[in-house]
Amino acid sequence: MMTNKKGSTGLKKMSDLLGGFGRGIGKVVNALYDGGRKTIDMMIRNIIPFIAFIAFVIGLILYTGAGEAIAKGLAPLASNIGGLIILGLIVGFPVLSPVLGPGAVVAQVIGTLVGTLIIAGEIPPQMALPAFFAIDVQVGCDFIPVGLSLGEAKPKTVQVGVPAVLFSREITGVIAIIIAYFASFGLYS
């Protein structure tokens, strides 16, 4: 009779161990499933509409030729540091930067034109690095509202956060251009 009681105790311990293991796996699978469901929900509510908006803006800029016209008008500014700072201020202007950011169409065209002018000898090669920073001041400005919504920011946070980042990007963009200008000394000697 003793052995029978010992056997049932061992069987109970084994059953408890397997039950605990099964519950642990169930919790992990449930957490992964819940995470996947939340991810899909966030993609549908936040990312996909943003991608559709960006595709529309890029299509509009490419179709109208506005990106190329703006870029050709701004490319001559790349020949000196003052022009690059003005270019950075224009590209980073808080109202323009979220519009210019998607697809970086303007930055691509200006970058190509500046590269062509550097090759032609009309712009010194030392201006390549600061020009890169000048044409990319708007980087990230198109993602600010989406980033805040992904972080589930409250409307007041979005109302204050978006302009704050846009204006700070205007200031830090100019600082980056100046740093890049001094960092380019001796780069192409």
PDB file of C-alpha atoms in Angstrom:
ATOM      1  CA  MET A   1       0.000   0.000   0.000  1.00  0.00           C
ATOM      2  CA  MET A   2       2.931   2.356   0.641  1.00  0.00           C
ATOM      3  CA  THR A   3       4.254   1.978  -2.865  1.00  0.00           C
ATOM      4  CA  ASN A   4       0.876   2.807  -4.337  1.00  0.00           C
ATOM      5  CA  LYS A   5       0.729   6.079  -2.345  1.00  0.00           C
ATOM      6  CA  LYS A   6       4.311   6.944  -3.401  1.00  0.00           C
ATOM      7  CA  GLY A   7       3.466   6.254  -7.040  1.00  0.00           C
ATOM      8  CA  SER A   8       0.399   8.475  -6.934  1.00  0.00           C
ATOM      9  CA  THR A   9       2.441  11.279  -5.276  1.00  0.00           C
ATOM     10  CA  GLY A  10       5.066  11.028  -8.044  1.00  0.00           C
ATOM     11  CA  LEU A  11       2.334  11.012 -10.665  1.00  0.00           C
ATOM     12  CA  LYS A  12       0.734  14.118  -9.071  1.00  0.00           C
ATOM     13  CA  LYS A  13       4.109  15.940  -9.060  1.00  0.00           C
ATOM     14  CA  MET A  14       4.658  15.028 -12.699  1.00  0.00           C
ATOM     15  CA  SER A  15       1.122  16.157 -13.547  1.00  0.00           C
ATOM     16  CA  ASP A  16       1.634  19.472 -11.701  1.00  0.00           C
ATOM     17  CA  LEU A  17       4.959  20.010 -13.496  1.00  0.00           C
ATOM     18  CA  LEU A  18       3.443  19.358 -16.921  1.00  0.00           C
ATOM     19  CA  GLY A  19       0.412  21.510 -16.074  1.00  0.00           C
ATOM     20  CA  GLY A  20       2.660  24.414 -15.006  1.00  0.00           C
ATOM     21  CA  PHE A  21       4.734  24.005 -18.171  1.00  0.00           C
ATOM     22  CA  GLY A  22       1.565  24.029 -20.301  1.00  0.00           C
ATOM     23  CA  ARG A  23       0.225  27.139 -18.537  1.00  0.00           C
ATOM     24  CA  GLY A  24       3.599  28.896 -19.062  1.00  0.00           C
ATOM     25  CA  ILE A  25       3.573  28.080 -22.775  1.00  0.00           C
ATOM     26  CA  GLY A  26      -0.074  29.205 -22.972  1.00  0.00           C
ATOM     27  CA  LYS A  27       0.829  32.581 -21.434  1.00  0.00           C
ATOM     28  CA  VAL A  28       3.715  33.058 -23.881  1.00  0.00           C
ATOM     29  CA  VAL A  29       1.573  32.127 -26.891  1.00  0.00           C
ATOM     30  CA  ASN A  30      -1.224  34.395 -25.643  1.00  0.00           C
ATOM     31  CA  ALA A  31       1.195  37.318 -25.180  1.00  0.00           C
ATOM     32  CA  LEU A  32       2.620  36.805 -28.684  1.00  0.00           C
ATOM     33  CA  TYR A  33      -0.865  36.541 -30.172  1.00  0.00           C
ATOM     34  CA  ASP A  34      -2.011  39.688 -28.358  1.00  0.00           C
ATOM     35  CA  GLY A  35       1.128  41.544 -29.485  1.00  0.00           C
ATOM     36  CA  GLY A  36       0.516  40.488 -33.090  1.00  0.00           C
ATOM     37  CA  ARG A  37      -3.109  41.619 -32.899  1.00  0.00           C
ATOM     38  CA  LYS A  38      -2.093  45.019 -31.501  1.00  0.00           C
ATOM     39  CA  THR A  39       0.599  45.372 -34.187  1.00  0.00           C
ATOM     40  CA  ILE A  40      -1.856  44.683 -37.009  1.00  0.00           C
ATOM     41  CA  ASP A  41      -4.369  47.093 -35.457  1.00  0.00           C
ATOM     42  CA  MET A  42      -1.706  49.825 -35.204  1.00  0.00           C
ATOM     43  CA  MET A  43      -0.612  49.223 -38.794  1.00  0.00           C
ATOM     44  CA  ILE A  44      -4.177  49.576 -40.044  1.00  0.00           C
ATOM     45  CA  ARG A  45      -4.957  52.686 -37.971  1.00  0.00           C
ATOM     46  CA  ASN A  46      -1.641  54.589 -38.242  1.00  0.00           C
ATOM     47  CA  ILE A  47       0.940  53.329 -40.734  1.00  0.00           C
ATOM     48  CA  ILE A  48      -1.126  52.418 -43.797  1.00  0.00           C
ATOM     49  CA  PRO A  49      -3.005  55.769 -43.950  1.00  0.00           C
ATOM     50  CA  PHE A  50       0.344  57.564 -43.578  1.00  0.00           C
ATOM     51  CA  ILE A  51       1.847  55.516 -46.424  1.00  0.00           C
ATOM     52  CA  ALA A  52      -1.176  56.351 -48.601  1.00  0.00           C
ATOM     53  CA  PHE A  53      -0.783  60.061 -47.806  1.00  0.00           C
ATOM     54  CA  ILE A  54       2.961  59.993 -48.601  1.00  0.00           C
ATOM     55  CA  ALA A  55       2.292  58.171 -51.881  1.00  0.00           C
ATOM     56  CA  PHE A  56      -0.261  60.847 -52.789  1.00  0.00           C
ATOM     57  CA  VAL A  57       2.144  63.708 -51.942  1.00  0.00           C
ATOM     58  CA  ILE A  58       5.031  62.109 -53.859  1.00  0.00           C
ATOM     59  CA  GLY A  59       2.766  61.512 -56.848  1.00  0.00           C
ATOM     60  CA  LEU A  60       1.539  65.101 -56.730  1.00  0.00           C
ATOM     61  CA  ILE A  61       5.076  66.495 -56.502  1.00  0.00           C
ATOM     62  CA  LEU A  62       6.328  64.297 -59.349  1.00  0.00           C
ATOM     63  CA  TYR A  63       3.270  64.846 -61.564  1.00  0.00           C
ATOM     64  CA  THR A  64       3.210  68.625 -61.241  1.00  0.00           C
ATOM     65  CA  GLY A  65       6.984  68.959 -61.539  1.00  0.00           C
ATOM     66  CA  ALA A  66       6.981  71.200 -58.463  1.00  0.00           C
ATOM     67  CA  GLY A  67       9.861  69.305 -56.854  1.00  0.00           C
ATOM     68  CA  GLU A  68      12.135  69.782 -59.844  1.00  0.00           C
ATOM     69  CA  ALA A  69      11.204  73.452 -60.239  1.00  0.00           C
ATOM     70  CA  ILE A  70      11.914  74.161 -56.567  1.00  0.00           C
ATOM     71  CA  ALA A  71      15.169  72.219 -56.706  1.00  0.00           C
ATOM     72  CA  LYS A  72      16.451  74.081 -59.765  1.00  0.00           C
ATOM     73  CA  GLY A  73      15.671  77.376 -58.089  1.00  0.00           C
ATOM     74  CA  LEU A  74      17.511  76.402 -54.909  1.00  0.00           C
ATOM     75  CA  ALA A  75      20.584  74.653 -56.391  1.00  0.00           C
ATOM     76  CA  PRO A  76      22.628  77.864 -57.007  1.00  0.00           C
ATOM     77  CA  LEU A  77      22.576  78.542 -53.256  1.00  0.00           C
ATOM     78  CA  ALA A  78      24.948  75.610 -52.742  1.00  0.00           C
ATOM     79  CA  SER A  79      28.092  77.471 -53.828  1.00  0.00           C
ATOM     80  CA  ASN A  80      28.850  79.160 -50.458  1.00  0.00           C
ATOM     81  CA  ILE A  81      28.123  78.736 -46.757  1.00  0.00           C
ATOM     82  CA  GLY A  82      25.692  81.671 -46.643  1.00  0.00           C
ATOM     83  CA  GLY A  83      23.686  80.193 -49.499  1.00  0.00           C
ATOM     84  CA  LEU A  84      23.689  76.784 -47.819  1.00  0.00           C
ATOM     85  CA  ILE A  85      22.378  78.277 -44.593  1.00  0.00           C
ATOM     86  CA  ILE A  86      19.622  80.034 -46.557  1.00  0.00           C
ATOM     87  CA  LEU A  87      18.913  76.749 -48.362  1.00  0.00           C
ATOM     88  CA  GLY A  88      18.709  74.935 -45.018  1.00  0.00           C
ATOM     89  CA  LEU A  89      16.356  77.579 -43.643  1.00  0.00           C
ATOM     90  CA  ILE A  90      14.111  77.285 -46.707  1.00  0.00           C
ATOM     91  CA  VAL A  91      14.064  73.483 -46.759  1.00  0.00           C
ATOM     92  CA  GLY A  92      13.588  73.295 -42.991  1.00  0.00           C
ATOM     93  CA  PHE A  93      10.863  75.952 -42.833  1.00  0.00           C
ATOM     94  CA  PRO A  94       8.269  74.479 -40.442  1.00  0.00           C
ATOM     95  CA  VAL A  95       5.405  74.664 -42.925  1.00  0.00           C
ATOM     96  CA  LEU A  96       7.426  73.322 -45.882  1.00  0.00           C
ATOM     97  CA  SER A  97       9.482  70.592 -44.210  1.00  0.00           C
ATOM     98  CA  PRO A  98       6.631  68.092 -43.664  1.00  0.00           C
ATOM     99  CA  VAL A  99       5.655  68.564 -47.320  1.00  0.00           C
ATOM    100  CA  LEU A 100       9.203  68.344 -48.705  1.00  0.00           C
ATOM    101  CA  GLY A 101      10.153  65.383 -46.517  1.00  0.00           C
ATOM    102  CA  PRO A 102       8.050  62.589 -48.056  1.00  0.00           C
ATOM    103  CA  GLY A 103      10.159  60.663 -50.474  1.00  0.00           C
ATOM    104  CA  ALA A 104      12.871  63.311 -50.224  1.00  0.00           C
ATOM    105  CA  VAL A 105      12.087  64.300 -53.809  1.00  0.00           C
ATOM    106  CA  VAL A 106      13.431  67.833 -53.476  1.00  0.00           C
ATOM    107  CA  ALA A 107      16.547  66.640 -51.621  1.00  0.00           C
ATOM    108  CA  GLN A 108      17.215  64.067 -54.344  1.00  0.00           C
ATOM    109  CA  VAL A 109      16.916  66.578 -57.165  1.00  0.00           C
ATOM    110  CA  ILE A 110      18.963  69.270 -55.388  1.00  0.00           C
ATOM    111  CA  GLY A 111      21.572  66.673 -54.449  1.00  0.00           C
ATOM    112  CA  THR A 112      21.847  65.566 -58.076  1.00  0.00           C
ATOM    113  CA  LEU A 113      22.108  69.161 -59.318  1.00  0.00           C
ATOM    114  CA  VAL A 114      24.712  70.067 -56.674  1.00  0.00           C
ATOM    115  CA  GLY A 115      26.698  66.943 -57.544  1.00  0.00           C
ATOM    116  CA  THR A 116      26.605  67.891 -61.220  1.00  0.00           C
ATOM    117  CA  LEU A 117      27.753  71.455 -60.406  1.00  0.00           C
ATOM    118  CA  ILE A 118      30.612  70.093 -58.248  1.00  0.00           C
ATOM    119  CA  ILE A 119      31.734  67.830 -61.094  1.00  0.00           C
ATOM    120  CA  ALA A 120      31.531  70.747 -63.538  1.00  0.00           C
ATOM    121  CA  GLY A 121      33.753  72.795 -61.202  1.00  0.00           C
ATOM    122  CA  GLU A 122      31.153  75.477 -60.556  1.00  0.00           C
ATOM    123  CA  ILE A 123      30.924  74.589 -56.854  1.00  0.00           C
ATOM    124  CA  PRO A 124      33.991  73.664 -54.797  1.00  0.00           C
ATOM    125  CA  PRO A 125      34.017  70.023 -53.617  1.00  0.00           C
ATOM    126  CA  GLN A 126      34.345  71.200 -50.015  1.00  0.00           C
ATOM    127  CA  MET A 127      30.704  72.298 -50.220  1.00  0.00           C
ATOM    128  CA  ALA A 128      29.458  68.713 -50.745  1.00  0.00           C
ATOM    129  CA  LEU A 129      29.263  67.845 -47.037  1.00  0.00           C
ATOM    130  CA  PRO A 130      27.521  71.032 -45.892  1.00  0.00           C
ATOM    131  CA  ALA A 131      25.238  70.838 -48.961  1.00  0.00           C
ATOM    132  CA  PHE A 132      24.206  67.356 -47.881  1.00  0.00           C
ATOM    133  CA  PHE A 133      23.186  68.688 -44.460  1.00  0.00           C
ATOM    134  CA  ALA A 134      21.468  71.718 -46.016  1.00  0.00           C
ATOM    135  CA  ILE A 135      19.231  69.705 -48.336  1.00  0.00           C
ATOM    136  CA  ASP A 136      18.339  67.186 -45.638  1.00  0.00           C
ATOM    137  CA  VAL A 137      17.158  69.562 -42.883  1.00  0.00           C
ATOM    138  CA  GLN A 138      13.611  68.312 -43.419  1.00  0.00           C
ATOM    139  CA  VAL A 139      14.531  64.673 -42.697  1.00  0.00           C
ATOM    140  CA  GLY A 140      12.145  63.152 -40.202  1.00  0.00           C
ATOM    141  CA  CYS A 141       9.703  66.066 -40.193  1.00  0.00           C
ATOM    142  CA  ASP A 142       7.162  64.105 -42.230  1.00  0.00           C
ATOM    143  CA  PHE A 143       7.164  61.298 -39.653  1.00  0.00           C
ATOM    144  CA  ILE A 144       6.556  63.408 -36.526  1.00  0.00           C
ATOM    145  CA  PRO A 145       2.729  63.112 -36.485  1.00  0.00           C
ATOM    146  CA  VAL A 146       2.914  59.375 -37.193  1.00  0.00           C
ATOM    147  CA  GLY A 147       5.581  58.850 -34.539  1.00  0.00           C
ATOM    148  CA  LEU A 148       3.475  60.659 -31.986  1.00  0.00           C
ATOM    149  CA  SER A 149       0.399  58.636 -32.903  1.00  0.00           C
ATOM    150  CA  LEU A 150       2.404  55.408 -32.681  1.00  0.00           C
ATOM    151  CA  GLY A 151       3.385  56.478 -29.191  1.00  0.00           C
ATOM    152  CA  GLU A 152      -0.332  57.050 -28.575  1.00  0.00           C
ATOM    153  CA  ALA A 153       0.316  60.666 -27.635  1.00  0.00           C
ATOM    154  CA  LYS A 154      -2.564  62.733 -26.383  1.00  0.00           C
ATOM    155  CA  PRO A 155      -3.965  65.428 -28.725  1.00  0.00           C
ATOM    156  CA  LYS A 156      -2.429  68.207 -26.605  1.00  0.00           C
ATOM    157  CA  THR A 157       0.984  66.525 -26.878  1.00  0.00           C
ATOM    158  CA  VAL A 158       0.635  66.344 -30.667  1.00  0.00           C
ATOM    159  CA  GLN A 159      -0.539  69.969 -30.777  1.00  0.00           C
ATOM    160  CA  VAL A 160       2.573  71.116 -28.882  1.00  0.00           C
ATOM    161  CA  GLY A 161       5.027  68.437 -30.025  1.00  0.00           C
ATOM    162  CA  VAL A 162       4.769  68.792 -33.798  1.00  0.00           C
ATOM    163  CA  PRO A 163       5.526  72.542 -33.938  1.00  0.00           C
ATOM    164  CA  ALA A 164       8.231  72.144 -31.270  1.00  0.00           C
ATOM    165  CA  VAL A 165      10.078  69.516 -33.308  1.00  0.00           C
ATOM    166  CA  LEU A 166       9.635  71.454 -36.558  1.00  0.00           C
ATOM    167  CA  PHE A 167      11.042  74.669 -35.085  1.00  0.00           C
ATOM    168  CA  SER A 168      13.867  72.863 -33.305  1.00  0.00           C
ATOM    169  CA  ARG A 169      14.777  71.130 -36.586  1.00  0.00           C
ATOM    170  CA  GLU A 170      15.048  74.574 -38.193  1.00  0.00           C
ATOM    171  CA  ILE A 171      17.606  75.606 -35.554  1.00  0.00           C
ATOM    172  CA  THR A 172      19.548  72.340 -35.383  1.00  0.00           C
ATOM    173  CA  GLY A 173      19.638  72.151 -39.190  1.00  0.00           C
ATOM    174  CA  VAL A 174      21.544  75.442 -39.422  1.00  0.00           C
ATOM    175  CA  ILE A 175      23.919  74.317 -36.665  1.00  0.00           C
ATOM    176  CA  ALA A 176      24.539  71.034 -38.537  1.00  0.00           C
ATOM    177  CA  ILE A 177      25.313  72.950 -41.754  1.00  0.00           C
ATOM    178  CA  ILE A 178      27.864  75.135 -39.970  1.00  0.00           C
ATOM    179  CA  ILE A 179      29.504  72.128 -38.283  1.00  0.00           C
ATOM    180  CA  ALA A 180      29.622  70.283 -41.617  1.00  0.00           C
ATOM    181  CA  TYR A 181      31.186  73.329 -43.265  1.00  0.00           C
ATOM    182  CA  PHE A 182      34.049  73.417 -40.756  1.00  0.00           C
ATOM    183  CA  ALA A 183      34.373  69.614 -40.847  1.00  0.00           C
ATOM    184  CA  SER A 184      34.825  69.754 -44.623  1.00  0.00           C
ATOM    185  CA  PHE A 185      38.053  71.815 -44.398  1.00  0.00           C
ATOM    186  CA  GLY A 186      40.874  69.741 -45.857  1.00  0.00           C
ATOM    187  CA  LEU A 187      38.466  67.020 -46.930  1.00  0.00           C
ATOM    188  CA  TYR A 188      39.261  67.383 -50.624  1.00  0.00           C
ATOM    189  CA  SER A 189      42.807  68.722 -50.566  1.00  0.00           C
TER     190      SER A 189
END
